[in-house]
CSV table of C-alpha atoms in Angstrom, one decimal:
chain,number,residue,atom,x,y,z
A,61,UNK,CA,-1.0,-35.8,45.3
A,62,UNK,CA,2.5,-35.3,44.1
A,63,UNK,CA,1.5,-35.4,40.6
A,64,UNK,CA,-1.2,-32.8,41.1
A,65,UNK,CA,1.3,-30.6,42.7
A,66,UNK,CA,3.8,-31.0,39.6
A,67,UNK,CA,0.9,-30.3,37.2
A,68,UNK,CA,-0.3,-27.3,39.2
A,69,UNK,CA,3.3,-26.0,39.3
A,70,UNK,CA,3.6,-26.4,35.4
A,71,UNK,CA,0.5,-24.6,34.9
A,72,UNK,CA,1.4,-21.8,37.1
A,73,UNK,CA,4.9,-21.4,35.1
A,74,UNK,CA,2.9,-21.5,31.7
A,75,UNK,CA,0.3,-18.9,33.1
A,76,UNK,CA,3.1,-16.7,34.2
A,77,UNK,CA,4.8,-16.8,30.9
A,78,UNK,CA,1.6,-16.2,29.0
A,79,UNK,CA,1.1,-12.9,31.3
A,80,UNK,CA,4.5,-11.9,30.9
A,81,UNK,CA,4.1,-12.1,26.9
A,82,UNK,CA,0.8,-10.2,27.3
A,83,UNK,CA,2.3,-7.5,29.6
A,84,UNK,CA,5.2,-7.0,27.1
A,85,UNK,CA,2.9,-6.9,24.2
A,86,UNK,CA,0.8,-4.5,25.9
A,87,UNK,CA,3.8,-2.2,26.8
A,88,UNK,CA,4.8,-2.2,23.2
A,89,UNK,CA,1.5,-1.0,22.1
A,90,UNK,CA,1.2,1.4,24.6
A,91,UNK,CA,4.6,3.1,23.7
A,92,UNK,CA,2.9,3.8,20.3
A,93,UNK,CA,4.5,0.9,18.5
A,94,UNK,CA,3.8,-0.6,15.2
A,95,UNK,CA,7.1,-0.8,13.4
A,96,UNK,CA,8.3,-3.8,11.5
A,97,UNK,CA,11.7,-4.8,10.4
A,98,UNK,CA,12.9,-7.4,7.8
A,99,UNK,CA,16.4,-8.7,8.2
A,100,UNK,CA,17.9,-10.8,5.5
A,101,UNK,CA,14.7,-12.5,5.0
A,102,UNK,CA,14.2,-15.3,2.7
A,103,UNK,CA,11.4,-17.9,1.9
A,104,UNK,CA,11.6,-21.0,0.0
A,105,UNK,CA,8.7,-23.4,-0.8
A,106,UNK,CA,9.1,-27.0,-1.6
A,107,UNK,CA,6.9,-28.2,-4.5
A,108,UNK,CA,6.7,-31.5,-6.5
A,109,UNK,CA,9.2,-30.1,-9.1
A,110,UNK,CA,11.6,-28.7,-6.4
A,111,UNK,CA,12.4,-25.7,-4.4
A,112,UNK,CA,10.7,-22.3,-5.3
A,113,UNK,CA,12.4,-19.2,-3.9
A,114,UNK,CA,9.7,-16.8,-3.1
A,115,UNK,CA,11.6,-14.3,-1.3
A,116,UNK,CA,15.3,-13.4,-1.1
A,117,UNK,CA,17.5,-10.8,0.7
A,118,UNK,CA,14.7,-8.7,1.9
A,119,UNK,CA,16.1,-6.0,4.3
A,120,UNK,CA,14.1,-3.0,5.0
A,121,UNK,CA,12.1,-1.2,7.7
A,122,UNK,CA,8.5,0.0,8.1
A,123,UNK,CA,8.1,2.9,10.5
A,124,UNK,CA,5.3,3.0,13.1
A,125,UNK,CA,2.3,4.8,11.8
A,126,UNK,CA,3.3,4.7,8.2
A,127,UNK,CA,1.0,3.7,5.2
A,128,UNK,CA,3.1,1.3,3.4
A,129,UNK,CA,2.5,-0.3,0.1
A,130,UNK,CA,3.9,-3.4,-1.4
A,131,UNK,CA,3.4,-3.9,-5.1
A,132,UNK,CA,4.7,-6.3,-7.6
A,133,UNK,CA,3.5,-8.6,-10.4
A,134,UNK,CA,1.9,-11.9,-9.7
A,135,UNK,CA,4.3,-14.5,-8.1
A,136,UNK,CA,6.6,-11.5,-7.0
A,137,UNK,CA,6.3,-12.5,-3.4
A,138,UNK,CA,4.0,-9.9,-2.0
A,139,UNK,CA,1.7,-12.3,0.0
A,140,UNK,CA,4.5,-14.2,1.2
A,141,UNK,CA,6.2,-11.1,2.6
A,142,UNK,CA,3.0,-9.7,4.1
A,143,UNK,CA,2.2,-12.9,5.9
A,144,UNK,CA,5.5,-13.0,7.6
A,145,UNK,CA,4.6,-10.1,9.7
A,146,UNK,CA,2.0,-12.0,11.8
A,147,UNK,CA,3.8,-15.3,11.2
A,148,UNK,CA,1.2,-16.9,9.0
A,149,UNK,CA,4.3,-17.6,6.9
A,150,UNK,CA,7.6,-18.5,8.7
A,151,UNK,CA,10.8,-17.4,7.0
A,152,UNK,CA,13.2,-20.0,5.7
A,153,UNK,CA,16.0,-17.8,7.0
A,154,UNK,CA,16.3,-14.2,8.3
A,155,UNK,CA,14.3,-12.5,10.9
A,156,UNK,CA,11.1,-10.4,11.2
A,157,UNK,CA,11.0,-7.8,14.0
A,158,UNK,CA,7.8,-6.3,15.3
A,159,UNK,CA,8.5,-3.4,17.7
A,160,UNK,CA,12.0,-4.7,17.8
A,161,UNK,CA,10.9,-8.1,19.0
A,162,UNK,CA,12.1,-11.2,16.9
A,163,UNK,CA,8.7,-12.9,16.4
A,164,UNK,CA,10.4,-16.3,15.2
A,165,UNK,CA,11.3,-16.7,18.9
A,166,UNK,CA,7.6,-16.5,20.0
A,167,UNK,CA,6.0,-19.4,21.6
A,168,UNK,CA,2.4,-20.1,21.2
A,169,UNK,CA,1.0,-17.7,23.9
A,170,UNK,CA,3.1,-14.9,22.7
A,171,UNK,CA,2.0,-15.5,19.1
A,172,UNK,CA,-1.5,-15.3,20.0
A,173,UNK,CA,-0.8,-11.8,21.6
A,174,UNK,CA,1.0,-10.8,18.3
A,175,UNK,CA,-2.0,-11.6,16.2
A,176,UNK,CA,-4.4,-9.7,18.4
A,177,UNK,CA,-2.0,-6.6,17.8
A,178,UNK,CA,-1.9,-7.2,14.1
A,179,UNK,CA,-5.4,-7.2,12.1
A,180,UNK,CA,-5.9,-8.3,8.8
A,181,UNK,CA,-8.3,-7.7,6.0
A,182,UNK,CA,-8.6,-9.8,2.8
A,183,UNK,CA,-9.6,-9.5,-0.8
A,184,UNK,CA,-12.7,-11.6,-0.5
A,185,UNK,CA,-13.7,-10.4,2.9
A,186,UNK,CA,-13.9,-13.9,4.6
A,187,UNK,CA,-17.1,-13.1,6.5
A,188,UNK,CA,-19.2,-16.0,7.8
A,189,UNK,CA,-22.5,-16.1,5.9
A,190,UNK,CA,-24.5,-17.6,8.8
A,191,UNK,CA,-23.6,-14.8,11.2
A,192,UNK,CA,-24.7,-11.2,11.3
A,193,UNK,CA,-22.5,-8.2,11.1
A,194,UNK,CA,-22.5,-7.9,14.9
A,195,UNK,CA,-21.6,-11.6,15.1
A,196,UNK,CA,-18.9,-11.4,12.7
A,197,UNK,CA,-17.1,-8.3,14.3
A,198,UNK,CA,-17.5,-9.6,17.7
A,199,UNK,CA,-16.0,-13.3,16.8
A,200,UNK,CA,-12.3,-12.4,17.7
A,201,UNK,CA,-13.5,-11.0,21.1
A,202,UNK,CA,-15.7,-14.0,21.7
A,203,UNK,CA,-12.9,-16.4,21.0
A,204,UNK,CA,-10.7,-14.3,23.5
A,205,UNK,CA,-13.2,-14.6,26.1
A,206,UNK,CA,-13.9,-11.0,26.5
A,207,UNK,CA,-17.1,-10.2,28.7
A,208,UNK,CA,-20.4,-9.8,26.8
A,209,UNK,CA,-20.9,-6.0,27.9
A,210,UNK,CA,-17.3,-5.2,26.6
A,211,UNK,CA,-17.9,-7.0,23.4
A,212,UNK,CA,-21.1,-5.0,22.8
A,213,UNK,CA,-19.5,-1.8,23.5
A,214,UNK,CA,-16.4,-2.4,21.3
A,215,UNK,CA,-18.5,-3.8,18.3
A,216,UNK,CA,-20.7,-0.5,18.5
A,217,UNK,CA,-17.5,1.5,18.5
A,218,UNK,CA,-15.9,-0.1,15.3
A,219,UNK,CA,-19.1,-0.2,13.3
A,220,UNK,CA,-19.5,3.3,13.9
A,221,UNK,CA,-15.9,4.0,13.0
A,222,UNK,CA,-16.3,2.3,9.6
A,223,UNK,CA,-19.8,3.8,8.8
A,224,UNK,CA,-22.1,0.9,9.4
A,225,UNK,CA,-24.3,2.0,12.1
A,226,UNK,CA,-27.6,0.4,11.8
A,227,UNK,CA,-26.2,-2.9,10.1
A,228,UNK,CA,-25.6,-4.8,13.2
A,229,UNK,CA,-28.3,-7.4,12.5
A,230,UNK,CA,-27.9,-7.6,8.7
A,231,UNK,CA,-26.2,-11.0,7.2
A,232,UNK,CA,-23.4,-10.5,4.8
A,233,UNK,CA,-25.7,-11.6,1.7
A,234,UNK,CA,-27.6,-8.4,2.2
A,235,UNK,CA,-24.5,-6.1,2.0
A,236,UNK,CA,-22.6,-4.6,-1.0
A,237,UNK,CA,-19.2,-5.4,-1.6
A,238,UNK,CA,-18.0,-2.2,0.0
A,239,UNK,CA,-20.0,-2.9,3.0
A,240,UNK,CA,-18.7,-6.4,3.4
A,241,UNK,CA,-15.2,-4.8,3.2
A,242,UNK,CA,-16.1,-2.6,6.0
A,243,UNK,CA,-17.2,-5.3,8.0
A,244,UNK,CA,-13.9,-6.9,7.4
A,245,UNK,CA,-12.1,-3.7,8.6
A,246,UNK,CA,-14.3,-3.3,11.7
A,247,UNK,CA,-13.4,-7.1,12.7
A,248,UNK,CA,-9.7,-6.4,11.9
A,249,UNK,CA,-9.9,-3.4,14.4
A,250,UNK,CA,-11.8,-5.0,17.2
A,251,UNK,CA,-8.8,-5.9,19.2
A,252,UNK,CA,-7.4,-2.5,18.8
A,253,UNK,CA,-4.4,-3.4,16.8
A,254,UNK,CA,-1.3,-1.4,16.2
A,255,UNK,CA,-0.7,-2.8,12.8
A,256,UNK,CA,-3.1,-3.5,9.9
A,257,UNK,CA,-2.3,-5.9,7.1
A,258,UNK,CA,-4.3,-5.4,3.8
A,259,UNK,CA,-4.3,-8.3,1.5
A,260,UNK,CA,-5.5,-7.1,-2.0
A,261,UNK,CA,-8.2,-5.4,0.1
A,262,UNK,CA,-9.9,-3.4,-3.0
A,263,UNK,CA,-9.2,-5.9,-5.7
A,264,UNK,CA,-12.8,-7.1,-5.7
A,265,UNK,CA,-14.4,-3.8,-5.7
A,266,UNK,CA,-15.3,-1.3,-8.3
A,267,UNK,CA,-13.4,2.0,-8.7
A,268,UNK,CA,-15.9,4.1,-6.7
A,269,UNK,CA,-16.0,1.6,-4.1
A,270,UNK,CA,-12.3,1.3,-3.9
A,271,UNK,CA,-11.9,4.9,-3.5
A,272,UNK,CA,-14.2,5.1,-0.5
A,273,UNK,CA,-12.3,2.0,1.2
A,274,UNK,CA,-9.1,3.7,0.6
A,275,UNK,CA,-10.4,6.9,2.2
A,276,UNK,CA,-11.6,4.9,5.3
A,277,UNK,CA,-8.1,3.4,5.6
A,278,UNK,CA,-6.5,6.8,5.3
A,279,UNK,CA,-8.9,8.1,7.9
A,280,UNK,CA,-8.3,5.2,10.3
A,281,UNK,CA,-4.5,5.6,10.0
A,282,UNK,CA,-4.8,9.3,10.9
A,283,UNK,CA,-7.3,8.9,13.7
A,284,UNK,CA,-5.8,5.8,15.3
A,285,UNK,CA,-2.1,6.2,14.4
A,286,UNK,CA,-1.8,2.6,13.5
A,287,UNK,CA,0.5,1.2,10.8
A,288,UNK,CA,-1.0,0.1,7.6
A,289,UNK,CA,0.9,-2.4,5.3
A,290,UNK,CA,-0.9,-3.0,2.1
A,291,UNK,CA,-0.3,-5.3,-1.0
A,292,UNK,CA,-1.6,-4.6,-4.3
A,293,UNK,CA,-1.0,-5.0,-8.0
A,294,UNK,CA,-2.4,-1.7,-8.9
A,295,UNK,CA,-0.2,1.3,-8.8
A,296,UNK,CA,-3.3,3.6,-8.7
A,297,UNK,CA,-4.2,2.2,-5.2
A,298,UNK,CA,-0.4,3.0,-4.1
A,299,UNK,CA,-0.8,6.6,-5.6
A,300,UNK,CA,-4.1,7.1,-3.7
A,301,UNK,CA,-3.0,6.1,-0.2
A,302,UNK,CA,0.5,5.2,0.4
A,303,UNK,CA,3.4,7.2,1.8
A,304,UNK,CA,6.2,4.8,0.8
A,305,UNK,CA,6.0,1.9,-1.7
A,306,UNK,CA,8.1,-1.2,-2.0
A,307,UNK,CA,8.5,-2.9,-5.5
A,308,UNK,CA,9.0,-6.5,-5.5
A,309,UNK,CA,10.2,-8.4,-8.4
A,310,UNK,CA,10.9,-12.2,-8.4
A,311,UNK,CA,11.1,-12.1,-4.6
A,312,UNK,CA,13.8,-9.5,-4.4
A,313,UNK,CA,13.6,-5.6,-3.8
A,314,UNK,CA,13.5,-3.9,-7.1
A,315,UNK,CA,13.2,-0.4,-5.5
A,316,UNK,CA,11.9,1.3,-2.4
A,317,UNK,CA,11.1,5.0,-1.5
A,318,UNK,CA,8.5,7.8,-1.1
A,319,UNK,CA,5.6,7.3,-3.5
A,320,UNK,CA,6.1,10.5,-5.3
A,321,UNK,CA,9.9,9.8,-5.9
A,322,UNK,CA,9.1,6.3,-7.3
A,323,UNK,CA,6.3,7.5,-9.4
A,324,UNK,CA,8.2,10.4,-10.8
A,325,UNK,CA,11.5,8.8,-11.6
A,326,UNK,CA,11.2,4.9,-11.5
A,327,UNK,CA,14.7,3.2,-11.5
A,328,UNK,CA,13.6,-0.4,-12.3
A,329,UNK,CA,12.2,-1.9,-15.5
A,330,UNK,CA,9.6,-3.8,-13.2
A,331,UNK,CA,8.4,-0.3,-11.7
A,332,UNK,CA,8.2,1.3,-15.0
A,333,UNK,CA,6.0,-1.7,-16.3
A,334,UNK,CA,3.7,-1.5,-13.4
A,335,UNK,CA,3.4,2.4,-14.0
A,336,UNK,CA,2.5,1.8,-17.7
A,337,UNK,CA,-1.3,1.6,-17.1
A,338,UNK,CA,-1.1,5.0,-15.7
A,339,UNK,CA,0.7,6.8,-18.3
A,340,UNK,CA,-0.9,8.3,-21.4
A,341,UNK,CA,0.4,8.1,-24.8
A,342,UNK,CA,0.7,11.1,-27.2
A,343,UNK,CA,-2.7,11.9,-28.5
A,344,UNK,CA,-3.2,10.2,-31.9
A,345,UNK,CA,-4.1,13.5,-33.6
A,346,UNK,CA,-0.7,15.0,-32.6
A,347,UNK,CA,1.3,11.9,-33.2
A,348,UNK,CA,-0.2,11.6,-36.7
A,349,UNK,CA,1.1,15.1,-37.6
A,350,UNK,CA,4.5,14.8,-36.2
A,351,UNK,CA,7.5,14.7,-38.8
A,352,UNK,CA,11.1,14.3,-38.0
A,353,UNK,CA,12.5,17.4,-39.8
A,354,UNK,CA,11.4,21.1,-39.1
A,355,UNK,CA,8.5,22.4,-41.0
A,356,UNK,CA,8.8,25.7,-42.9
A,357,UNK,CA,6.8,28.3,-40.6
A,358,UNK,CA,5.9,25.3,-38.3
A,359,UNK,CA,6.8,24.5,-34.6
A,360,UNK,CA,8.7,22.2,-32.7
A,361,UNK,CA,6.9,19.8,-30.3
A,362,UNK,CA,8.6,19.1,-26.8
A,363,UNK,CA,7.8,16.6,-24.2
A,364,UNK,CA,8.7,18.0,-20.8
A,365,UNK,CA,8.6,15.5,-17.9
A,366,UNK,CA,8.3,16.6,-14.4
A,367,UNK,CA,9.5,14.0,-11.6
A,368,UNK,CA,8.1,16.1,-8.7
A,369,UNK,CA,11.5,17.2,-7.6
A,370,UNK,CA,11.5,20.5,-9.4
A,371,UNK,CA,10.9,23.5,-7.3
A,372,UNK,CA,7.3,24.6,-7.4
A,373,UNK,CA,6.2,22.3,-10.3
A,374,UNK,CA,5.7,23.5,-14.0
A,375,UNK,CA,6.5,27.1,-14.3
A,376,UNK,CA,4.7,28.4,-17.4
A,377,UNK,CA,6.2,31.9,-17.2
A,378,UNK,CA,9.7,30.2,-17.3
A,379,UNK,CA,8.9,28.0,-20.2
A,380,UNK,CA,7.6,31.2,-22.0
A,381,UNK,CA,10.7,33.2,-21.4
A,382,UNK,CA,13.0,30.4,-22.4
A,383,UNK,CA,11.0,29.0,-25.6
A,384,UNK,CA,9.4,32.4,-26.4
A,385,UNK,CA,5.9,34.0,-25.9
A,386,UNK,CA,4.4,32.0,-28.8
A,387,UNK,CA,4.7,28.6,-26.7
A,388,UNK,CA,1.5,26.6,-26.8
A,389,UNK,CA,0.2,23.8,-24.7
A,390,UNK,CA,-0.8,20.8,-26.6
A,391,UNK,CA,-1.5,18.2,-24.1
A,392,UNK,CA,-0.9,17.7,-20.3
A,393,UNK,CA,-1.1,15.1,-17.6
A,394,UNK,CA,0.1,16.6,-14.4
A,395,UNK,CA,-0.7,15.0,-11.0
A,396,UNK,CA,-0.1,16.0,-7.4
A,397,UNK,CA,1.4,13.1,-5.4
A,398,UNK,CA,2.2,13.9,-1.6
A,399,UNK,CA,2.5,17.7,-2.5
A,400,UNK,CA,4.6,17.0,-5.5
A,401,UNK,CA,3.5,17.9,-9.0
A,402,UNK,CA,4.6,15.3,-11.6
A,403,UNK,CA,3.6,14.2,-15.1
A,404,UNK,CA,4.2,15.3,-18.7
A,405,UNK,CA,3.3,18.5,-20.8
A,406,UNK,CA,3.6,18.5,-24.5
A,407,UNK,CA,4.0,22.0,-25.8
A,408,UNK,CA,4.8,23.7,-29.2
A,409,UNK,CA,7.2,26.5,-29.9
A,410,UNK,CA,9.1,28.0,-32.7
A,411,UNK,CA,12.9,28.1,-33.0
A,412,UNK,CA,13.6,25.6,-30.1
A,413,UNK,CA,17.2,24.4,-29.9
A,414,UNK,CA,19.1,22.0,-27.8
A,415,UNK,CA,20.7,25.0,-25.8
A,416,UNK,CA,17.0,26.1,-25.0
A,417,UNK,CA,16.4,22.5,-23.4
A,418,UNK,CA,19.4,23.0,-21.3
A,419,UNK,CA,18.5,26.3,-20.1
A,420,UNK,CA,15.3,24.9,-18.7
A,421,UNK,CA,17.7,23.3,-15.9
A,422,UNK,CA,16.1,22.3,-12.7
A,423,UNK,CA,12.5,23.6,-13.8
A,424,UNK,CA,12.2,20.4,-15.7
A,425,UNK,CA,13.0,16.9,-14.9
A,426,UNK,CA,13.8,16.1,-18.5
A,427,UNK,CA,13.0,17.4,-22.0
A,428,UNK,CA,13.1,16.1,-25.4
A,429,UNK,CA,12.2,17.0,-29.0
A,430,UNK,CA,9.5,14.7,-30.3
A,431,UNK,CA,9.4,16.2,-33.7
A,432,UNK,CA,7.9,19.1,-35.7
A,433,UNK,CA,4.5,20.2,-36.9
A,434,UNK,CA,2.6,22.8,-38.8
A,435,UNK,CA,1.1,25.7,-37.0
A,436,UNK,CA,-2.5,24.5,-37.5
A,437,UNK,CA,-2.1,21.5,-35.0
């Protein structure tokens, strides 16, 4: 009888601890939480050839409600960093704080609650082929012991949210790649998380489907207010959806900032390399005609680069007033990112001097003379 009393007491203590952890988690979520902070984070893996340093000196904060992108080349440490947020990876040193709580101190009960507050979607969907859409989405709630009626209601809600009404009883083999990812997103949202982690979520999709999934994620962020943290190796994905971007290089922070700022004026070689696929070279027909010395009766070709920090973006009337009314636009690639116009213009004008370039001042991020051409270009 005494042993039974001790066991009962231990169970009661554990139950109280679990309830306290759950209450604390719910309170954090109710406060509109979803912030993540890394403090002096490092991660080292042991291999047959020795220690491999995957992350080092990671110190940054992801504010609640933000769409935050992490990019880097293969082996940069993106996945390792992402998986520390829900403690699928335990840091070797340093701390990860979710809603101000050091998750490294969580016991198993608190860790279960944490992972219900953090949804995750994957590159290859991770759906169970023998289960229907409804069953795949419902699985986290079934495991949590949620009553059947509540499960049915919640599954209907999230399938409608991701645009899969009428697909409840369909098996994954009958779905397109985009539909499979929508099922994965619905499953990740079924616990009403405050943070959504996206592990290369669009890498297996074609460009058109990628855009539709990114639009869905943006809509979810706006309607639900949850924090989205995504990793990718594609700068086009960062440009399309993220507000802030972190560039990782060999496990360290290369640079971080608003997407328009990092795209417009990259500071690190790794960032410039990642942006290279988005840049366009000088058109071949123009490049073939360029010569280093002025041509009699010809024009000077200028490359004008806009970083996004210029007031109002490209001002064509200003260009005409500085370079002369005969200024001609030869080629242009101007994007708008987060309300900032950035990109490059190639223009041709006569009688351009270095003083003219300086006069452009804050209206152009940078300007340089590429060469000279005859006027028939």
